[in-house]
Tab-separated table of C-alpha atoms in Angstrom:
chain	number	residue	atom	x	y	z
A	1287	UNK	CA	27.039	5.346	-37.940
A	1288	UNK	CA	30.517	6.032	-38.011
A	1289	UNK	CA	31.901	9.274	-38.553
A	1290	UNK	CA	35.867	10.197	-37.651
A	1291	UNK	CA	36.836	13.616	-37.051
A	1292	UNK	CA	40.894	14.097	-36.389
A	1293	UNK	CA	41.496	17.477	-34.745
A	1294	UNK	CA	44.919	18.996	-34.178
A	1295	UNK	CA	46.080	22.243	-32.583
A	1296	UNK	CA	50.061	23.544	-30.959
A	1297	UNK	CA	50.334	25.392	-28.158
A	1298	UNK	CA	53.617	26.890	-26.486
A	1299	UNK	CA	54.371	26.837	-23.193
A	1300	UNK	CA	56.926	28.635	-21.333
A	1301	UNK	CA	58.575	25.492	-19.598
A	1302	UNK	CA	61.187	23.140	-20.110
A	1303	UNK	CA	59.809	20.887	-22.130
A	1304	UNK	CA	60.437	17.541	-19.370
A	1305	UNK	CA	57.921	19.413	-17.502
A	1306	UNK	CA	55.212	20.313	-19.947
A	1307	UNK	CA	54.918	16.322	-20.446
A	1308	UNK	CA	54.289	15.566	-17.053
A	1309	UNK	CA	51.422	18.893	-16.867
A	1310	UNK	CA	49.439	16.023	-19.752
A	1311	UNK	CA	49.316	13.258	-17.106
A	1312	UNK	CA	46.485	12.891	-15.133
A	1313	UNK	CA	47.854	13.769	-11.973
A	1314	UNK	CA	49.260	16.832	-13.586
A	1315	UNK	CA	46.136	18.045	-15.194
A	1316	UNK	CA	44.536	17.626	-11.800
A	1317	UNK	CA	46.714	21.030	-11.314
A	1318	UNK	CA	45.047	23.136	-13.885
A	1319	UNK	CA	41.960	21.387	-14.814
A	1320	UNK	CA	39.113	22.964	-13.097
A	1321	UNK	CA	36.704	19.818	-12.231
A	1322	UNK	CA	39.054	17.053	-13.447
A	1323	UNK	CA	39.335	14.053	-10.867
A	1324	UNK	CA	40.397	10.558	-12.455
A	1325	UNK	CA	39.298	7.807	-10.377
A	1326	UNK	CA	42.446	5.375	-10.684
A	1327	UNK	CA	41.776	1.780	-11.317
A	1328	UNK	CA	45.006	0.597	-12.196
A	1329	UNK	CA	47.701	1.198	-10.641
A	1330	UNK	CA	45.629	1.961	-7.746
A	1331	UNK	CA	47.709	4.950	-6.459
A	1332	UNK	CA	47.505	6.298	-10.082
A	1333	UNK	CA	51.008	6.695	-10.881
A	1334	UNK	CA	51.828	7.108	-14.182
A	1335	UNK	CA	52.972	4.558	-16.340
A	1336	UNK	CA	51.893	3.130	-20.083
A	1337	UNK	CA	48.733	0.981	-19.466
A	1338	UNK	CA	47.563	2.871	-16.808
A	1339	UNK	CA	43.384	2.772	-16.697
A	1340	UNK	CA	41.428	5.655	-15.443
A	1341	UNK	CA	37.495	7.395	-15.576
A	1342	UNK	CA	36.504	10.431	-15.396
A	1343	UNK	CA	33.199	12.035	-15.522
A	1344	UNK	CA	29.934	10.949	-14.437
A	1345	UNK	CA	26.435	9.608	-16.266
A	1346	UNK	CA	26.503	10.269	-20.052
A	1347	UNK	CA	30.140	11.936	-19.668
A	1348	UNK	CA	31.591	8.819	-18.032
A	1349	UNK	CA	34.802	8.170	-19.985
A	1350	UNK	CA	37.159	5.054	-19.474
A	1351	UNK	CA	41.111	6.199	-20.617
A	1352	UNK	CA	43.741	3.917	-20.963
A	1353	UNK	CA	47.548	5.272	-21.948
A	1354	UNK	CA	48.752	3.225	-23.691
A	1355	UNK	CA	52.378	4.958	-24.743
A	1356	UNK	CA	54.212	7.097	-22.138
A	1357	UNK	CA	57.251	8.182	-23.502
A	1358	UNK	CA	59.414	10.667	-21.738
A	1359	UNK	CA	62.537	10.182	-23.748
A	1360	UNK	CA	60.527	11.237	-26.430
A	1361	UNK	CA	57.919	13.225	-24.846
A	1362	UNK	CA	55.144	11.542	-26.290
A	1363	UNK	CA	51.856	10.105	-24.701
A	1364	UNK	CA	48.524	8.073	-26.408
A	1365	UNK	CA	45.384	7.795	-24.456
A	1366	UNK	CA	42.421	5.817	-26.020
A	1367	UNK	CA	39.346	7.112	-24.522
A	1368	UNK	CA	35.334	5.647	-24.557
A	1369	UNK	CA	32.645	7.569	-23.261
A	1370	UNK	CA	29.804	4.777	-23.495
A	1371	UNK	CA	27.205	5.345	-26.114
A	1372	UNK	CA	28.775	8.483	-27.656
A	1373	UNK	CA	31.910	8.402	-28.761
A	1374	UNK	CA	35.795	6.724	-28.304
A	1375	UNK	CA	39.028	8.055	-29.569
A	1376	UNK	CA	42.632	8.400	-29.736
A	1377	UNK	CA	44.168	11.691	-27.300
A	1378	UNK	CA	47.923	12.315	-28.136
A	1379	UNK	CA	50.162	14.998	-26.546
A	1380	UNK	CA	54.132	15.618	-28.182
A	1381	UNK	CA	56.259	17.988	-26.748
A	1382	UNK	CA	59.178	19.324	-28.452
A	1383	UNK	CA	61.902	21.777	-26.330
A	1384	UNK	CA	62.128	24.873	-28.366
A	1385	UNK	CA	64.520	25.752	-26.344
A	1386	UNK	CA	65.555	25.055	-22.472
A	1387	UNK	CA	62.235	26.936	-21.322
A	1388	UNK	CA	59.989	27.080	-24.127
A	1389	UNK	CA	58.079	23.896	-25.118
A	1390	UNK	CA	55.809	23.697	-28.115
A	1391	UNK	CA	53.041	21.214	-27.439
A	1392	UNK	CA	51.085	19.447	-30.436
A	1393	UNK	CA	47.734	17.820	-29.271
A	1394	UNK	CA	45.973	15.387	-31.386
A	1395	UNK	CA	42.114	13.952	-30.899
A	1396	UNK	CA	40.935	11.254	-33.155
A	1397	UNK	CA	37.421	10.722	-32.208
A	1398	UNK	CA	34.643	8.296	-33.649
A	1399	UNK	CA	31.015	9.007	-33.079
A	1400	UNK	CA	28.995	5.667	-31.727
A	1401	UNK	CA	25.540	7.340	-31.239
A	1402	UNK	CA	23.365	10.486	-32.672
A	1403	UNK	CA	24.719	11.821	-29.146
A	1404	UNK	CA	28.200	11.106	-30.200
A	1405	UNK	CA	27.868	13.083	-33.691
A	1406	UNK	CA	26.472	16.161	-32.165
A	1407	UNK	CA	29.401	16.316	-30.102
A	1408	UNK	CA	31.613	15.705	-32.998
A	1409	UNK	CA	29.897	18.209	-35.589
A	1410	UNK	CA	30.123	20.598	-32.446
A	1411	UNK	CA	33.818	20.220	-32.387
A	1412	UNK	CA	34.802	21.904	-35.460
A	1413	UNK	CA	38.257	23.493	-36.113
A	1414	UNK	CA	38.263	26.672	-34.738
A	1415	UNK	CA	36.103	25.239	-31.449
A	1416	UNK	CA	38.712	22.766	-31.101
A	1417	UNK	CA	41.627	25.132	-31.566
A	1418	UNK	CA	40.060	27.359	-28.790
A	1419	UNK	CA	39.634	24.501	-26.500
A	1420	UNK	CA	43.043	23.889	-26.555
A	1421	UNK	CA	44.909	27.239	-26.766
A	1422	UNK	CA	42.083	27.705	-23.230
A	1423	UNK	CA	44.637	24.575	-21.808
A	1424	UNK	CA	47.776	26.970	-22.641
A	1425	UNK	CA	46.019	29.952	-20.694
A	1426	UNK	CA	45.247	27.506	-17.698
A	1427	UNK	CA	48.540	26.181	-17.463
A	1428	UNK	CA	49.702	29.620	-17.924
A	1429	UNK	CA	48.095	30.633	-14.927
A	1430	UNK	CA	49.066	27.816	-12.369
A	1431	UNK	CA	52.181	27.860	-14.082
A	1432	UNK	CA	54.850	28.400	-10.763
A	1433	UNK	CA	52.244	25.723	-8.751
A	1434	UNK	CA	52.995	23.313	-11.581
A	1435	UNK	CA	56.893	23.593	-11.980
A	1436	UNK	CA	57.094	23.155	-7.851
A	1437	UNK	CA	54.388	20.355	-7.819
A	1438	UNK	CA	55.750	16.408	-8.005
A	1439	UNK	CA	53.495	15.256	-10.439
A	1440	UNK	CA	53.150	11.420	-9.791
């Protein structure tokens, strides 16, 4: 078994666009994701930097990330992701400055199935489900939008 789906959706955010890069770490979507709490394995006080490792989830949603490019020149990160027995893939997140406080953010999931598990979530994540997960992102960041331009995100 091994089926690839590639999803892709923009949002736009009214930020500068420095700012929407750090709100795609995970310290910064600890700010607007309700339930989201990495455990940090490396570094251990989970500051960001390429090659950070972290988990989240718990029992059949435990997921091992890894970025492995952090750009913020070109505000560009890569996670790779592997939720044991159902599925890995490839997370990216580009920002691009529309102008000084508009950002227009292009997220990118490239996910393989490894299980029967792992394909019902894929064949579950169709285009339109996908583009309402993330345009749901844009409204949560909307609304913890001042909290996240005052917040040092690590």
């Amino acid at each position: 078994m091994s089926t690839r789906i590639v999803r892709t959706h923009q949002i736009t955010l009214a930020a500068p666009s420095q700012s929407c890069h750090r709100f795609f770490t995970p310290a910064g979507e600890c700010l607007w994701v309700a339930g989201w709490q990495p455990h940090y394995h490396y570094p251990a006080n989970g500051q960001t930097e390429a090659g950070m490792v972290f988990s989240t989830g718990s029992d059949a949603e435990y997921t091992l990330w890894c970025l492995v490019d952090f750009d913020e020149e070109r505000l560009y990160s890569r996670y790779t992701r592997l939720t044991p027995g159902s599925r890995s893939g490839i997370v990216e997140v580009q920002c691009h400055a529309r102008d000084d406080q508009t950002t227009e953010v292009t997220v990118r999931y490239t996910l393989t199935a490894l299980s029967d598990a792992g394909l019902a979530l894929l064949n579950e994540l169709d285009e339109a489900t996908f583009a309402a997960m993330i345009t749901g992102w844009q409204d949560a960041i909307g609304s913890n939008l001042p909290r996240l331009l005052a917040a040092e995100i690590a």
